[in-house]
Amino acid sequence: MEWLKLIVDLTHNTIVFSTALVFAAIGGMFSERSGVVNIALEGLMIIGAFTGAVVTFFVDQALGGSFISPWIGFLSAILAGIIFSLPHAVASIRYEADQVVSGIALNFLAIGAAIYFTKVLFNGSAQTKTLMTSFDKWSIPFLSDNAIVGSLFKAYPTSIIMFFVVVISYVVLFKTPFGLRLRAVGEHPRAADTMGINVFRTRYIAVMISGGLAAMGGATLVLTTTNNFTHSTISGHGFIALAALIFGKWHPIKTMFAALFFGMATALKSVLQQFGITDFVPVEFIFILPYLLTILVLAGLIGRAEAPTALGKPYKLGSR
Amino acid sequence: MKTLSRWLLKESIIIPLISVFVGLLIGAIIMLFGGYNPVEAYQALFKKAFGNIYGIGETIRTITPLIFTGLAVAFAFRTGLFNIGAEGQFIMGSLAAAYVGIMLDLPAIIHMPLAVIVGGVVGGLWGGIAGYLKASRGVHEVITTIMLNWIALYLSNYLIREYLIEKGQQKSVTLAESSWLSFAFLTDMFNNARIHFGILIALLCAVVFYVILQKMKQGYELRSVGLNPHAAEYAGINVKGNIVKAMVVSGMFAGLGGAVEVLGVTHNVIILPAFQGYGFDGIAVALLGGNTAFGSIVGAFLFGFLSFGATGMKLGAGVPFEIINIVIALVIYFVASRLIFKRLLNALNVNKQEEQ
């Protein structure tokens, strides 16, 4: 029975740790499928986490700790992510900028701006105050009371939203005209343009979706795990999401499983520590795993990853 | 006068100039929104960076690693490679130099140069991994170098904790003084600023950068691969070999930077909770400097004095120093989106011609 409980707890923790990664990775997928590299995921998550924390805090102040405030914070974070992704979209789509550089600039800007405004809003403190309210776990009555498998039936609302997002993304990408256009624009923009698809508009929408989703990831971390925003709230999550996206070969379902797998690496850490396994396998090696696997996948040692053909190439009207 | 204005109007000069100006301007607007006085803030910045001999020494200390990482990114760029991994190569260089500095017991005349060289070599090998993966398996270097950064971070933390740790601390034991690049007389001269001789190595590296790329057959090959790999291949140049070479040299510059920082400033390596950002700043430096040796020095100078001076803004005008990170981010953004200003300049030129 102890093993069953262990597996149940591991599953529960994996989902908690992975939710934010799945959001960001799926966001990245939309952008990259349309041909725009998005290594600004990290920065977008930072903006989401910052906005989520700040808005929730001040709504709480106004309403006095209402259950509604984390939801307002969550929605504001999505909006902020969409807005913050626009400079990247404009630079990469309209001004043919190097998309990697523009993404790096946005990552810098995000952490700089988030900490700057945190200091402005919280009297020079580099972190927001701890939130009065955050998301509570939703649970199924009776089933969740079970001592052993109970935690399988308890989840944050964000985790439930996550599964919906993945399914919807799959449907949108593969079963709707918009999804077909999105993929066409990422594979062969010239041909898509000839067929009357507006390459620029499709890419703008894709980047904005990625901004909203990545910011959702950042807000999720703040509103379920950390309960405040500091400079280290988002530390590499955006890059692990990027790794998950590649490991999942730009496919929504596979990307979700990749993110769950990487989230499990984090969840495993606490379990392994519990059982004293970290005495034999250093924690750092567990941290390294996602990154190492990504390189191996790309090198073709574990399956082959094929990126969208037009990824990273600005589309110029009239070019061949 | 005419040649000066023509030189200033060259695209590689004017775009960075405008970008820096616009970046500082937006920074000022953000400060106004935060309720601060931007003029006071920028004055405090200048005063901190150049106000006294100590400030100058510390400014040079801040500039030094940026020259190295800037050169690293620029060198790879010239061969058509985007080395985001300077950060990781820097970490590996630091670690290797620290290892030599702690574990070996040698006279200073051998110890210090050896530590510097080993740092450079290990950084080069770390960069070479990405080069090899690109050349042999066609893996894009942007992704591999990002991943290698994180691997370097955790690997270094593990090795420090396992072999070099100072008991009960989150850092290594102090390096043997025979390996240091900083000297008491220099520190005294600059009123205890942590300036060290790494700046000379940095400038030497810039010369090496220039000579390799512009004066040697090897450099011609590297640049050809960068400009057009297909044409280079057709001309009989070994493209794959040159990709590996470029990444090794690039990583070497970054690794040297890491070594120099450890030997000159910190004299130990710490267990890093997050990246220090030298490699990422290097991207900004290289971009601003148009991927040339001289440009990298100028870029490093600008970003170095901005970052160090920013610490004075807190005391001088109460402004959080993160504002300078925002300014640097904006500068990178605008240099990357140079088309914004190009179209603007073109529009201005057209108007002028129409007026005539």
PDB file of C-alpha atoms in Angstrom, chain A residues 39 86-88 90-91 94-98 100-102 104-106 108-109 111-113 115-117 119-120 235-236 239 242-243 246 282-285 287-288 290-292 294-295 298-301 304, chain B residues 30-32 34 36 77 82 84 133 137-139 142-144 146-148 150-151 154-155 157-158 161 277 280-281 283 287 314 319-323 325-326 328-330 332-333 336-340 343:
ATOM      1  CA  ILE A  39      12.396  31.877 -26.819  1.00  0.00           C
ATOM      2  CA  LEU A  86       3.226  42.149 -29.249  1.00  0.00           C
ATOM      3  CA  PRO A  87       6.713  43.728 -29.421  1.00  0.00           C
ATOM      4  CA  HIS A  88       8.107  40.298 -30.299  1.00  0.00           C
ATOM      5  CA  VAL A  90       5.985  43.251 -34.439  1.00  0.00           C
ATOM      6  CA  ALA A  91       9.769  42.839 -34.521  1.00  0.00           C
ATOM      7  CA  ARG A  94       6.769  43.340 -39.469  1.00  0.00           C
ATOM      8  CA  TYR A  95      10.421  44.333 -39.075  1.00  0.00           C
ATOM      9  CA  GLU A  96      12.099  41.052 -40.036  1.00  0.00           C
ATOM     10  CA  ALA A  97      14.191  41.094 -36.865  1.00  0.00           C
ATOM     11  CA  ASP A  98      16.249  38.134 -35.776  1.00  0.00           C
ATOM     12  CA  VAL A 100      16.040  34.785 -31.344  1.00  0.00           C
ATOM     13  CA  VAL A 101      17.535  38.165 -30.502  1.00  0.00           C
ATOM     14  CA  SER A 102      14.134  39.772 -30.144  1.00  0.00           C
ATOM     15  CA  ILE A 104      16.233  37.442 -25.713  1.00  0.00           C
ATOM     16  CA  ALA A 105      15.548  41.162 -25.519  1.00  0.00           C
ATOM     17  CA  LEU A 106      12.037  40.421 -24.280  1.00  0.00           C
ATOM     18  CA  PHE A 108      15.648  40.779 -20.367  1.00  0.00           C
ATOM     19  CA  LEU A 109      12.893  43.340 -20.506  1.00  0.00           C
ATOM     20  CA  ILE A 111      12.707  40.465 -15.620  1.00  0.00           C
ATOM     21  CA  GLY A 112      13.935  44.055 -15.541  1.00  0.00           C
ATOM     22  CA  ALA A 113      10.455  45.557 -15.776  1.00  0.00           C
ATOM     23  CA  ILE A 115      11.385  43.673 -10.623  1.00  0.00           C
ATOM     24  CA  TYR A 116      11.464  47.423 -11.274  1.00  0.00           C
ATOM     25  CA  PHE A 117       7.708  47.761 -10.939  1.00  0.00           C
ATOM     26  CA  LYS A 119      10.047  47.751  -6.247  1.00  0.00           C
ATOM     27  CA  VAL A 120       7.978  50.778  -7.249  1.00  0.00           C
ATOM     28  CA  SER A 235      13.849  30.433 -13.126  1.00  0.00           C
ATOM     29  CA  GLY A 236      14.232  28.515 -16.340  1.00  0.00           C
ATOM     30  CA  PHE A 239      13.332  27.164 -21.255  1.00  0.00           C
ATOM     31  CA  LEU A 242      10.804  25.129 -24.846  1.00  0.00           C
ATOM     32  CA  ALA A 243      12.618  21.846 -24.295  1.00  0.00           C
ATOM     33  CA  ILE A 246      10.932  20.183 -28.950  1.00  0.00           C
ATOM     34  CA  PRO A 282      22.911  13.875  -7.025  1.00  0.00           C
ATOM     35  CA  VAL A 283      19.918  16.210  -7.408  1.00  0.00           C
ATOM     36  CA  GLU A 284      21.793  18.167 -10.045  1.00  0.00           C
ATOM     37  CA  PHE A 285      21.720  15.155 -12.356  1.00  0.00           C
ATOM     38  CA  PHE A 287      17.851  18.776 -12.983  1.00  0.00           C
ATOM     39  CA  ILE A 288      20.091  18.156 -15.980  1.00  0.00           C
ATOM     40  CA  PRO A 290      15.367  17.498 -19.371  1.00  0.00           C
ATOM     41  CA  TYR A 291      18.112  19.476 -21.067  1.00  0.00           C
ATOM     42  CA  LEU A 292      20.244  16.447 -21.846  1.00  0.00           C
ATOM     43  CA  THR A 294      16.432  17.520 -25.521  1.00  0.00           C
ATOM     44  CA  ILE A 295      19.915  17.487 -27.003  1.00  0.00           C
ATOM     45  CA  LEU A 298      17.652  16.714 -31.530  1.00  0.00           C
ATOM     46  CA  ALA A 299      20.782  14.745 -32.310  1.00  0.00           C
ATOM     47  CA  GLY A 300      18.488  11.976 -33.491  1.00  0.00           C
ATOM     48  CA  LEU A 301      19.528   9.556 -30.784  1.00  0.00           C
ATOM     49  CA  ARG A 304      14.008  12.624 -34.760  1.00  0.00           C
TER      50      ARG A 304
ATOM     51  CA  ILE B  30       9.540  54.842 -17.281  1.00  0.00           C
ATOM     52  CA  MET B  31      11.353  56.597 -14.433  1.00  0.00           C
ATOM     53  CA  LEU B  32       8.953  59.533 -14.725  1.00  0.00           C
ATOM     54  CA  GLY B  34       7.600  55.639 -11.299  1.00  0.00           C
ATOM     55  CA  TYR B  36      11.529  59.562 -10.119  1.00  0.00           C
ATOM     56  CA  PHE B  77      28.179  35.268 -35.526  1.00  0.00           C
ATOM     57  CA  PHE B  82      24.465  32.074 -32.943  1.00  0.00           C
ATOM     58  CA  ILE B  84      23.737  31.732 -26.908  1.00  0.00           C
ATOM     59  CA  LEU B 133      26.437  18.560 -32.901  1.00  0.00           C
ATOM     60  CA  ARG B 137      24.050  15.907 -36.759  1.00  0.00           C
ATOM     61  CA  GLY B 138      22.674  19.196 -38.048  1.00  0.00           C
ATOM     62  CA  VAL B 139      21.279  20.252 -34.662  1.00  0.00           C
ATOM     63  CA  VAL B 142      20.652  27.949 -30.597  1.00  0.00           C
ATOM     64  CA  ILE B 143      18.824  25.104 -28.898  1.00  0.00           C
ATOM     65  CA  THR B 144      21.905  23.087 -27.958  1.00  0.00           C
ATOM     66  CA  ILE B 146      20.610  27.039 -24.405  1.00  0.00           C
ATOM     67  CA  MET B 147      20.429  23.488 -23.084  1.00  0.00           C
ATOM     68  CA  LEU B 148      24.194  23.331 -22.507  1.00  0.00           C
ATOM     69  CA  TRP B 150      21.668  24.795 -17.944  1.00  0.00           C
ATOM     70  CA  ILE B 151      23.744  21.633 -17.980  1.00  0.00           C
ATOM     71  CA  TYR B 154      24.039  22.309 -12.614  1.00  0.00           C
ATOM     72  CA  LEU B 155      27.197  20.376 -13.467  1.00  0.00           C
ATOM     73  CA  ASN B 157      27.214  23.352  -8.915  1.00  0.00           C
ATOM     74  CA  TYR B 158      27.575  19.611  -8.469  1.00  0.00           C
ATOM     75  CA  ARG B 161      29.794  20.947  -3.944  1.00  0.00           C
ATOM     76  CA  GLY B 277      23.996  36.906 -17.196  1.00  0.00           C
ATOM     77  CA  PHE B 280      23.449  37.052 -22.331  1.00  0.00           C
ATOM     78  CA  ASP B 281      24.989  40.486 -21.943  1.00  0.00           C
ATOM     79  CA  ILE B 283      24.861  38.920 -27.043  1.00  0.00           C
ATOM     80  CA  LEU B 287      24.983  43.015 -31.528  1.00  0.00           C
ATOM     81  CA  LYS B 314      19.595  53.865  -5.993  1.00  0.00           C
ATOM     82  CA  VAL B 319      15.662  54.607  -8.592  1.00  0.00           C
ATOM     83  CA  PRO B 320      15.803  50.782  -8.575  1.00  0.00           C
ATOM     84  CA  PHE B 321      18.834  49.784 -10.654  1.00  0.00           C
ATOM     85  CA  GLU B 322      16.706  47.310 -12.639  1.00  0.00           C
ATOM     86  CA  ILE B 323      15.781  50.285 -14.804  1.00  0.00           C
ATOM     87  CA  ASN B 325      18.241  46.207 -17.393  1.00  0.00           C
ATOM     88  CA  ILE B 326      15.143  47.609 -19.049  1.00  0.00           C
ATOM     89  CA  ILE B 328      19.700  47.395 -22.102  1.00  0.00           C
ATOM     90  CA  ALA B 329      16.804  45.166 -23.172  1.00  0.00           C
ATOM     91  CA  LEU B 330      15.334  48.009 -25.205  1.00  0.00           C
ATOM     92  CA  ILE B 332      18.968  45.006 -27.910  1.00  0.00           C
ATOM     93  CA  TYR B 333      15.398  45.064 -29.143  1.00  0.00           C
ATOM     94  CA  ALA B 336      17.542  43.680 -33.630  1.00  0.00           C
ATOM     95  CA  SER B 337      14.603  45.477 -35.213  1.00  0.00           C
ATOM     96  CA  ARG B 338      16.880  47.844 -37.096  1.00  0.00           C
ATOM     97  CA  LEU B 339      14.380  47.941 -39.909  1.00  0.00           C
ATOM     98  CA  ILE B 340      12.195  50.262 -37.801  1.00  0.00           C
ATOM     99  CA  ARG B 343      12.475  52.659 -42.804  1.00  0.00           C
TER     100      ARG B 343
END
